Amino acid sequence: MANTSLPAERVGDGLRTARAPRALLLAQGSNSVGDGAFYVTSALYFTEIVGLSAAQVGAGLAVAWAVGSVAGVPLGALADRRGPRGTSALLALMTALAVGAFLLVGSFPAFLAAATLYASAQTGLAAARQALLAGLVAPAARTAVLARLQAVLNAGLAVGAALGGIALHAGTRGAYLTVFALDALGFLLCALLLARLPAPAPAAGPVPESRRSGWGADVPRDRPYVLLTLLNAVMLLRMPVLSLALPLWIVQRTAAPGWTVSALFVLNTVAVTLFQVRAARSVTGTDTAARAVRGAGAVMGAACAVFAVTALPGLGAGPAASVLVLGSVLLVAAEMRHSAGSWQLGLGLAPADRVGAYQGFYGAGVPVARTLGPLVVTTLLVGGDPAGWLLLGGVFVAAGTATGPAARWAARSAPRTAPVPAR
């Protein structure tokens, strides 16, 4: 009888590949806890301990994330050329070093340099990890794995935020530095976990020389994908809605108590942690992803209309808080559906041999939303009338509706070959 058993090395790699989602989840959790603590403490550390002004911190972060949004493409292309496993581990290590550099910051130039390194490494890491996931996880399972990663991310951020709250309560330099050290250690562990994953096999078929030698400069010439990226960036304006515009609106324009701001943030975090995986189950391909984004845009529009109601005269504290909760439930439901659809479109419509570069470009929507989003939503909502909410809701509906035709255009424009299984 012929020996049909696989070599021990192939069996071992197969087991490691099957365990890849669990390792990716551990890597996500390892750095999200530190990030949660960092996010809630960093602004006060740089202003109260280092002595920077709020304007300096804001300007420095805006510049850093702008540079990071540009750096994501060449760093993602590096993952395509040199392999996503090693590149991901290296960028996680660079992020750890950037966080460690914050411990030494004593001036604005030093802060700007550390923040730029941090933002660039973070955006590059996001692109490289997407390429790594694409090489290790079958296409049909990617959205489900990404949903689990998002749930772990939110859970880790919540735990980290609680730890950061302890540091804020202490208010000492040592407490803040402990938070930064925790974040740096989290990224070091993330780098170790990513480095232990198997190396994905290269994409099937020949790779054009222009793709092998470039650094992703040709990605913006893929017009359908550029349009998808722009529409996704518009949909991501939901981020400053929750973190900036809604808190200011609650305090300035409604009768709801101030603690409603925290309650709505907790509601969002818990909902994503518990229900993101379920919300992503029906997203299995381009068509279902486009429908999910279109539906998310419509629900975001409804949420904005509900928030506009809270400015009606005579609406008391209790009713205003109840309406805000309803709007927040709609917003988080839309967030989860948009996330699932966006992941599927961003990965599924990228050429298999260029996932890193394309994800670096697609992921630029996040830093763009972080830098330009606050200006857009505050212009529309803060100090204005409720019509600003209706206008913003219309923007969400239009972007969600346009995503379907853009996705079909991208699917027709070029072959999107599937990668061969991981080694």
PDB file of N, CA and C in Angstrom, residues 46 80 94 138 165 173 212 280 290 318 321 356 368 380 400:
ATOM      1  N   PHE A  46       0.583  64.317  28.361  1.00  0.00           N
ATOM      2  CA  PHE A  46       1.374  65.261  27.584  1.00  0.00           C
ATOM      3  C   PHE A  46       1.115  66.713  28.000  1.00  0.00           C
ATOM      4  N   ASP A  80       3.936  42.914   1.182  1.00  0.00           N
ATOM      5  CA  ASP A  80       3.763  42.132  -0.042  1.00  0.00           C
ATOM      6  C   ASP A  80       5.089  41.621  -0.576  1.00  0.00           C
ATOM      7  N   MET A  94       8.238  48.165  16.154  1.00  0.00           N
ATOM      8  CA  MET A  94       8.423  49.603  15.975  1.00  0.00           C
ATOM      9  C   MET A  94       7.387  50.395  16.782  1.00  0.00           C
ATOM     10  N   ALA A 138      -8.874  31.216   5.042  1.00  0.00           N
ATOM     11  CA  ALA A 138      -9.614  31.032   3.795  1.00  0.00           C
ATOM     12  C   ALA A 138     -10.540  32.216   3.553  1.00  0.00           C
ATOM     13  N   GLY A 165      -8.108  54.549  33.874  1.00  0.00           N
ATOM     14  CA  GLY A 165      -8.842  55.331  34.859  1.00  0.00           C
ATOM     15  C   GLY A 165      -8.169  55.310  36.217  1.00  0.00           C
ATOM     16  N   ARG A 173       3.218  61.006  37.855  1.00  0.00           N
ATOM     17  CA  ARG A 173       4.041  60.688  36.695  1.00  0.00           C
ATOM     18  C   ARG A 173       4.297  59.190  36.607  1.00  0.00           C
ATOM     19  N   ARG A 212       6.204  43.918  -8.429  1.00  0.00           N
ATOM     20  CA  ARG A 212       7.258  43.421  -7.544  1.00  0.00           C
ATOM     21  C   ARG A 212       8.206  44.529  -7.123  1.00  0.00           C
ATOM     22  N   ALA A 280     -21.781  39.964  11.595  1.00  0.00           N
ATOM     23  CA  ALA A 280     -20.978  39.710  10.396  1.00  0.00           C
ATOM     24  C   ALA A 280     -21.295  38.389   9.716  1.00  0.00           C
ATOM     25  N   ALA A 290     -21.794  44.619   0.089  1.00  0.00           N
ATOM     26  CA  ALA A 290     -22.357  45.880  -0.404  1.00  0.00           C
ATOM     27  C   ALA A 290     -23.732  46.135   0.199  1.00  0.00           C
ATOM     28  N   GLY A 318     -35.009  63.038  31.235  1.00  0.00           N
ATOM     29  CA  GLY A 318     -35.292  61.621  31.031  1.00  0.00           C
ATOM     30  C   GLY A 318     -35.627  61.278  29.596  1.00  0.00           C
ATOM     31  N   ALA A 321     -32.517  61.580  27.370  1.00  0.00           N
ATOM     32  CA  ALA A 321     -31.594  60.458  27.543  1.00  0.00           C
ATOM     33  C   ALA A 321     -32.118  59.209  26.832  1.00  0.00           C
ATOM     34  N   GLY A 356      -1.277  43.835   1.027  1.00  0.00           N
ATOM     35  CA  GLY A 356      -0.668  44.769   1.956  1.00  0.00           C
ATOM     36  C   GLY A 356      -0.755  46.208   1.474  1.00  0.00           C
ATOM     37  N   VAL A 368      -7.723  59.458   8.210  1.00  0.00           N
ATOM     38  CA  VAL A 368      -8.420  60.594   7.617  1.00  0.00           C
ATOM     39  C   VAL A 368      -9.625  60.970   8.475  1.00  0.00           C
ATOM     40  N   LEU A 380     -20.742  70.814  11.274  1.00  0.00           N
ATOM     41  CA  LEU A 380     -22.143  70.517  10.991  1.00  0.00           C
ATOM     42  C   LEU A 380     -23.017  70.567  12.233  1.00  0.00           C
ATOM     43  N   GLY A 400     -23.419  55.024   1.650  1.00  0.00           N
ATOM     44  CA  GLY A 400     -23.772  53.613   1.713  1.00  0.00           C
ATOM     45  C   GLY A 400     -24.407  53.122   0.438  1.00  0.00           C
TER      46      GLY A 400
END
